[in-house]
Coordinates of C-alpha atoms in Angstrom, one line a residue:
X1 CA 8.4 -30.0 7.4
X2 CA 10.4 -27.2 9.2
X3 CA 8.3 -24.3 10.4
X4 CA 9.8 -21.1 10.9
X5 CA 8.4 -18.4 13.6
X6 CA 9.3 -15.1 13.1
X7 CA 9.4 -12.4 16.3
X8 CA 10.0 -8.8 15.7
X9 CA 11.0 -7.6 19.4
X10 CA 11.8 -4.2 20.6
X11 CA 11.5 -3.8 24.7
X12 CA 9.3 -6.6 25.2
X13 CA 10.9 -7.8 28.6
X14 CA 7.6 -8.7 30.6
X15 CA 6.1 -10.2 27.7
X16 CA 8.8 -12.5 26.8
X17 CA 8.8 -15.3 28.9
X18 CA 5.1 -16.0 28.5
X19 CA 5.4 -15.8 24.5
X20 CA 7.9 -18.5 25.0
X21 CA 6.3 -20.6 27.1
X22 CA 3.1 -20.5 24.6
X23 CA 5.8 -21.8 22.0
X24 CA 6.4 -24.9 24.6
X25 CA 9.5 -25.7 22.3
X26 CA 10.3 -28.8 24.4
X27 CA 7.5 -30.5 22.7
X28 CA 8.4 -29.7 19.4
X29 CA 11.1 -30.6 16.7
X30 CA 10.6 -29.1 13.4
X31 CA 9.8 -25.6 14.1
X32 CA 12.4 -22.5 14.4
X33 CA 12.2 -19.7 16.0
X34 CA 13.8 -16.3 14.8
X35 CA 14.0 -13.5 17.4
X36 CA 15.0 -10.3 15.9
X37 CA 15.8 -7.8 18.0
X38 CA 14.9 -4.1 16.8
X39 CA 17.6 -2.2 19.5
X40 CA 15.9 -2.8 22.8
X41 CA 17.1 -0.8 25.4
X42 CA 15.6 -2.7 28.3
X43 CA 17.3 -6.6 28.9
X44 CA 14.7 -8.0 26.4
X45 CA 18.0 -9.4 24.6
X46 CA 19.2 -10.7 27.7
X47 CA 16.3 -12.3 28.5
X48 CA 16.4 -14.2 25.0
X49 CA 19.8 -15.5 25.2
X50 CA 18.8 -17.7 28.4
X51 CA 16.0 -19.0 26.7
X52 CA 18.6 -19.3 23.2
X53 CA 21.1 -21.4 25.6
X54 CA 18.2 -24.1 26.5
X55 CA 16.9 -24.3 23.5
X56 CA 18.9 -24.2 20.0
X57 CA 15.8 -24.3 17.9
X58 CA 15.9 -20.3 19.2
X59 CA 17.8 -17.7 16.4
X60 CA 19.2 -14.4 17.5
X61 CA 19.9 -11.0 15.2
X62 CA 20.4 -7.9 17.3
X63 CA 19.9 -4.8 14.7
X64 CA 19.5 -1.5 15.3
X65 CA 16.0 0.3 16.0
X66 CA 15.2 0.0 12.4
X67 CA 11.5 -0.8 13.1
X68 CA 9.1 -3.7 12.9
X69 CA 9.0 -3.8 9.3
X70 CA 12.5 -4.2 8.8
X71 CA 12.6 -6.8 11.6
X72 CA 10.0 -9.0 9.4
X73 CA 12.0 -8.9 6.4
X74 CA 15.0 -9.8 8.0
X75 CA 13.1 -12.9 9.7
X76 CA 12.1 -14.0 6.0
X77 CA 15.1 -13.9 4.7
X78 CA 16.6 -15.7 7.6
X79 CA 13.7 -18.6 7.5
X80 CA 14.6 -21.8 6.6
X81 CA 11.2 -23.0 7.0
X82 CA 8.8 -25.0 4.9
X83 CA 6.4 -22.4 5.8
X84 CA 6.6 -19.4 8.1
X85 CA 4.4 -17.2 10.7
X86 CA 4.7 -13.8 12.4
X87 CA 4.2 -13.7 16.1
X88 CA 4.9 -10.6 18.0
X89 CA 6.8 -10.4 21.3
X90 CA 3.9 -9.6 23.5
X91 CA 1.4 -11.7 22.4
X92 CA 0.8 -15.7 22.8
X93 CA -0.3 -18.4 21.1
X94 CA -3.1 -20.4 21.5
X95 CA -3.7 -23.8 23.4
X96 CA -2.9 -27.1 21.4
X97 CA -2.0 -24.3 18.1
X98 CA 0.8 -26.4 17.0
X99 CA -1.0 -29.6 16.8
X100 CA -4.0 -27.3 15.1
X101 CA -0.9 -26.2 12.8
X102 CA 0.5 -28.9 11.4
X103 CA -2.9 -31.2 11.3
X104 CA -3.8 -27.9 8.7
X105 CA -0.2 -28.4 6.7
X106 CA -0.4 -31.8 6.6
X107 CA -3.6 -31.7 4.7
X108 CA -2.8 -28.5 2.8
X109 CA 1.3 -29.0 2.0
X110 CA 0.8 -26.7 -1.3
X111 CA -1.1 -23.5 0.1
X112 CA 0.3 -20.4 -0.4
X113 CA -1.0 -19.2 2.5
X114 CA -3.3 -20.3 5.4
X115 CA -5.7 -17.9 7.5
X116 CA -6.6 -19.5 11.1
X117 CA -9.8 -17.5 12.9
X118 CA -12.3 -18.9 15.5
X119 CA -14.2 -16.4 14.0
X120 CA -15.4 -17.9 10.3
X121 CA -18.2 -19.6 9.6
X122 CA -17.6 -23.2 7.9
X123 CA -18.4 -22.0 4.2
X124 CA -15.5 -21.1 1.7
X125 CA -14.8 -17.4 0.9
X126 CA -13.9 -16.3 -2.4
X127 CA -10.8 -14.1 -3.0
X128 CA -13.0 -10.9 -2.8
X129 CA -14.3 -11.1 0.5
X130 CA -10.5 -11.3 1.6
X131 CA -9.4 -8.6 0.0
X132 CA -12.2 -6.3 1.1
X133 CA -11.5 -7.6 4.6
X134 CA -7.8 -6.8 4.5
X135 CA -9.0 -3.3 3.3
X136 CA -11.3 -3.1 6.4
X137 CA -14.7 -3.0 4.3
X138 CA -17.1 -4.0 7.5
X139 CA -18.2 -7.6 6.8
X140 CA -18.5 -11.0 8.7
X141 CA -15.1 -11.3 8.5
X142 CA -14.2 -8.1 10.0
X143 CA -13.7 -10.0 13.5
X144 CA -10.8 -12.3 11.9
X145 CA -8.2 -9.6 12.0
X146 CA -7.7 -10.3 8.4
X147 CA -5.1 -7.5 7.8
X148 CA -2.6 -8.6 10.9
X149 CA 0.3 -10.5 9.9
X150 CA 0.0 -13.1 12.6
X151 CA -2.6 -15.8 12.8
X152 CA -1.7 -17.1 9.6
X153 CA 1.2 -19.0 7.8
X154 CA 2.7 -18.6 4.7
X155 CA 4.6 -21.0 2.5
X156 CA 8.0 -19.2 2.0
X157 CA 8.5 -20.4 -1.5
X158 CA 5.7 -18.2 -2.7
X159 CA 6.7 -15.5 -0.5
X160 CA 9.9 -15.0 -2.4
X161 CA 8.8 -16.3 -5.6
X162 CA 6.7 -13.1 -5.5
X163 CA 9.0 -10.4 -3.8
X164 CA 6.2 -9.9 -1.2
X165 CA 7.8 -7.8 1.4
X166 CA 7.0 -5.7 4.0
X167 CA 7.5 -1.5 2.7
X168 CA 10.1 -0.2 5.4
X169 CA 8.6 3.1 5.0
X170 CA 4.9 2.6 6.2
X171 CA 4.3 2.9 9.9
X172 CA 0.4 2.1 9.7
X173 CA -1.1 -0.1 7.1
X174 CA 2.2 -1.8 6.4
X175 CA 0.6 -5.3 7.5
X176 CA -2.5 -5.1 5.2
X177 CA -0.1 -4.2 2.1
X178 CA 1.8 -7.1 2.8
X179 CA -1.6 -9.6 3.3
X180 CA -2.9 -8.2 0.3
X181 CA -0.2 -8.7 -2.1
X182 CA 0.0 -12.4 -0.8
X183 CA -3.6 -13.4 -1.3
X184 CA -3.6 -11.4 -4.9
X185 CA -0.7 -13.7 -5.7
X186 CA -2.0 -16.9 -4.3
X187 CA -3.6 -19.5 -6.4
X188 CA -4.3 -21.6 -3.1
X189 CA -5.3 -20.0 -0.2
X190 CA -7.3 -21.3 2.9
X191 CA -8.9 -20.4 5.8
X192 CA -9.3 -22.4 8.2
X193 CA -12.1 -22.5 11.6
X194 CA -9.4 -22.7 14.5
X195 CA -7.8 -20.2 17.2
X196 CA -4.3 -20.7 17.5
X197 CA -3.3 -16.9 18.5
X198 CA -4.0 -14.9 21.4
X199 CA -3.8 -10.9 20.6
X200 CA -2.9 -8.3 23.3
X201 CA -4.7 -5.3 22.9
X202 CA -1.7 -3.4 24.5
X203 CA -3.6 0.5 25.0
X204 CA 0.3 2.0 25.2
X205 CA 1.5 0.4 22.1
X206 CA 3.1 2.4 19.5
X207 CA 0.2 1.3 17.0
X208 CA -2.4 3.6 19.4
X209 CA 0.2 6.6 19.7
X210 CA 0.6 9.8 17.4
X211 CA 3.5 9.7 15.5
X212 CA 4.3 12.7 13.1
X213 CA 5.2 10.5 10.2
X214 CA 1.8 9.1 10.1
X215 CA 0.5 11.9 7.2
X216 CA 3.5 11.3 5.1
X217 CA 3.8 6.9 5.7
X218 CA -0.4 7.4 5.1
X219 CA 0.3 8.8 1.6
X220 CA 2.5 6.3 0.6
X221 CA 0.6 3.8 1.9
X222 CA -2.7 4.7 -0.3
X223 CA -0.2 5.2 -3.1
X224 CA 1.3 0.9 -2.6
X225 CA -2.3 0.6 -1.9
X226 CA -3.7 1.9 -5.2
X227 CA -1.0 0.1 -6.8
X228 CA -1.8 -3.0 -5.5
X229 CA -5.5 -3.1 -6.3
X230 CA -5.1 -2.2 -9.8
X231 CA -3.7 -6.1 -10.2
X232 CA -7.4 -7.1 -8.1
X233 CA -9.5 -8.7 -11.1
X234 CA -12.0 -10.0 -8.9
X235 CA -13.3 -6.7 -8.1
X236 CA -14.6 -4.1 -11.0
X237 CA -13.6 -0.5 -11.0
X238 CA -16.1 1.4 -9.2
X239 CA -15.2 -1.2 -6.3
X240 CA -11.8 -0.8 -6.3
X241 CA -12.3 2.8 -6.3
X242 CA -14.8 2.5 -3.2
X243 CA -11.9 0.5 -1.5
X244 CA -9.5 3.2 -1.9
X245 CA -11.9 6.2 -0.6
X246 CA -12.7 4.0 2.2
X247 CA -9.1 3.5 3.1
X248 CA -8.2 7.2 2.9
X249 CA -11.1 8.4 5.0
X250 CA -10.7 5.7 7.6
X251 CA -7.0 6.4 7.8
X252 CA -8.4 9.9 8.8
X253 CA -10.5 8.4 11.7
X254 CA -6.9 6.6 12.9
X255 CA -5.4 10.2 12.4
X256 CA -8.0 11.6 14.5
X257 CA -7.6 8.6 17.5
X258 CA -4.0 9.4 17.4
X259 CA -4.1 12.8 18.3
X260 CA -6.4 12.3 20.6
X261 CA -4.1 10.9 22.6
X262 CA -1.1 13.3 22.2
X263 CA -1.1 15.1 25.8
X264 CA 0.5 18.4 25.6
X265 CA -1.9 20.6 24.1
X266 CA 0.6 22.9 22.2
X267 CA 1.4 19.6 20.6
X268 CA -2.2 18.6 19.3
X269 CA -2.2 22.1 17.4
X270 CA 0.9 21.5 15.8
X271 CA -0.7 18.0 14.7
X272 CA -3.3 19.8 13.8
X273 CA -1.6 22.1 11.6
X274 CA 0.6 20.0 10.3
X275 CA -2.4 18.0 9.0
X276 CA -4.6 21.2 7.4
X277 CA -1.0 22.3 5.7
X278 CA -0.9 19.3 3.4
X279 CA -2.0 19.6 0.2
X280 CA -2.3 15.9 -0.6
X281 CA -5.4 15.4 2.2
X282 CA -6.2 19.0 1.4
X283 CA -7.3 18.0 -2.2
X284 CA -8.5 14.4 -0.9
X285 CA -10.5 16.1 1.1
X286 CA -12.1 17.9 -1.6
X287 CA -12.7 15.8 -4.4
X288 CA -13.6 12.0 -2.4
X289 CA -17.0 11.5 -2.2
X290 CA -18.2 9.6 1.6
X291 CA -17.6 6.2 0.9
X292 CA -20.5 4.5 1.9
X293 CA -18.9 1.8 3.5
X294 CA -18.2 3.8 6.5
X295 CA -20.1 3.8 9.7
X296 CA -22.1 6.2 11.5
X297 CA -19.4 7.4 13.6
X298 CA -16.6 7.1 11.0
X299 CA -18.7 9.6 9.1
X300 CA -19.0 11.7 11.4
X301 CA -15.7 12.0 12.0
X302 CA -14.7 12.5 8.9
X303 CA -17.2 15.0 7.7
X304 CA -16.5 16.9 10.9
X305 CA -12.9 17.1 9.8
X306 CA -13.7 17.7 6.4
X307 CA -15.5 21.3 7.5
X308 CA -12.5 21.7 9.2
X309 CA -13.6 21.3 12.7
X310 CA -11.0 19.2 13.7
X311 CA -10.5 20.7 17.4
X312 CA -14.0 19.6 18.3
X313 CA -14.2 16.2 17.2
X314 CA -11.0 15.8 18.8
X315 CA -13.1 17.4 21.9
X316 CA -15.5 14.9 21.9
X317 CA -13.3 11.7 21.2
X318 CA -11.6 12.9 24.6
X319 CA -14.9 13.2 26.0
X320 CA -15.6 9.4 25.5
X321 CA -12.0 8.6 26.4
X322 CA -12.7 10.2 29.6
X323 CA -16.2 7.9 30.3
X324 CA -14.7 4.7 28.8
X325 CA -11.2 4.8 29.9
X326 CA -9.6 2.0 30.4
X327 CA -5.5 1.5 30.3
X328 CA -5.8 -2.1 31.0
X329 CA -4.6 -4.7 28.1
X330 CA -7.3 -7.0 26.8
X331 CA -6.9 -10.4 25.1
X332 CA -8.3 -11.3 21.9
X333 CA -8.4 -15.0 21.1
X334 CA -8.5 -14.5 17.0

């Protein structure tokens, strides 16, 4: 039962040696691992091809910097695996998580797909409370990092049976699309009470940054996103509709986090601008009602936005930024 580990990489240099180490390949026989490399411009490559000379269970693919997205697909196509898993370049995993693995394959060799978190409680959760999960509906299993690709492992034979792909076009949200079209699909799903994955809440990774193709990736992704829930038949049609306002006014929370953090000040009112010029959120805007699945704070933020008083929500996030900040990376045992 050959499992295949897939590792998007891009400049990843003082992570790398650590992620491998987590791996602890010497121990292990059936289990691949497929670095791809996304055009690093530090000596992350380098630094694989020592570890790819002690150990040939280790793949390389340099491509260019077509993003992380890209990089996964590649990986699955690549995968020769039984089953496969996502595990990013600066992250670890877990203690004993290959002997948690396979114990969990050997008893479930027909999943589709299986969700490890220390966080669930021992009960079985139906395909709803998944999906809302994935969507980021606050719940008890909003702790499990549900809409991440890694933590979990995925039989590749459904994977392709059902085209489910990551969309190379989606910078944000890209990961949930792709979780969400596997557990609509799957007809055997579990999750499973065990950490085998240790997250690194890196504060200078892209995923925290403003990026101008956020506004235009966000519209496509609530346009895969509607598309994807239509097929959701666990769920009636006022909730599907509350999952998709909810999505679109959180994304505007992330918007708002994002430019927060842009640093030149010229550059926050070009953001800024750029965001009130659109007519898509202009009319979103508009016509959604508050989803009621928001918190406190979401809806302030969003209503705040909504009046068009972006500057001094953006103020006051950089107010708490200021009080709580923090630069350090944190780990998060999932």
């Amino acid at each position: 039962m050959l499992l295949s580990v897939i590792v998007p990489m891009y400049n990843s240099l003082k992570y790398i040696d650590g992620m491998f180490e987590s791996i602890c390949l010497r121990q292990k026989k059936d289990i691949e691992i497929i670095i791809i490399d996304d055009g690093s411009t530090d000596d992350s490559l380098k630094k694989c091809q020592e570890w790819a000379l002690l150990y040939p269970e280790i793949k390389l693919i340099h491509n260019l910097n077509y993003g992380v997205s890209y990089s996964r697909n590649c990986g699955i196509e690549i995968a020769q695996g039984d089953f496969l898993m996502f595990l990013d370049s600066d992250d670890c995993f877990n203690e004993n998580w290959y002997k948690k693995l396979y114990s969990a394959l050997i008893e479930n060799p027909d999943c589709d797909m299986m969700i490890f978190s220390k966080n669930v409680c021992e009960r079985t959760y139906c395909k709803k409370e998944i999906i809302e999960a994935i969507v980021g509906i606050p719940s008890e299993l909003s702790n499990c990092y549900l809409s991440a690709p890694w933590s979990k492992v995925f039989n590749r034979r459904f994977l392709n049976e059902n085209n489910i792909k990551f969309n190379v076009e989606i910078i944000h949200g890209e990961d949930a699309l792709f979780n969400l079209k596997a557990i609509i699909c799957s007809n055997n799903y579990k999750i499973i009470n065990e950490c085998i994955y240790l997250y690194r809440i890196n504060q200078n990774s892209s995923t925290h940054k403003y990026n101008k193709k956020y506004l235009k990736s966000n519209r496509l992704y609530m346009e895969e996103l509607s598309s994807i829930l239509s097929n959701v038949q666990e769920a009636s049609k006022e909730e599907v509709e509350e999952y998709k306002r909810y999505s679109f006014q959180n994304s505007i929370y992330i918007y708002v986090g994002k430019v927060s953090k842009i640093g030149v000040f010229k550059d926050k009112i070009n953001a800024t601008r750029q965001f009130y010029a659109d007519a898509y959120y202009l009319q979103q805007l508009k016509e959604l009602k508050m989803s009621n699945k928001l918190t406190i704070k979401k809806r302030v933020v969003y209503f705040m936005v909504k009046i068009k008083q972006f500057f001094l929500i953006e103020m006051l996030v950089n107010l708490i930024k200021c009080v709580r900040r923090d630069e350090r990376d944190v780990w998060y045992k999932v």
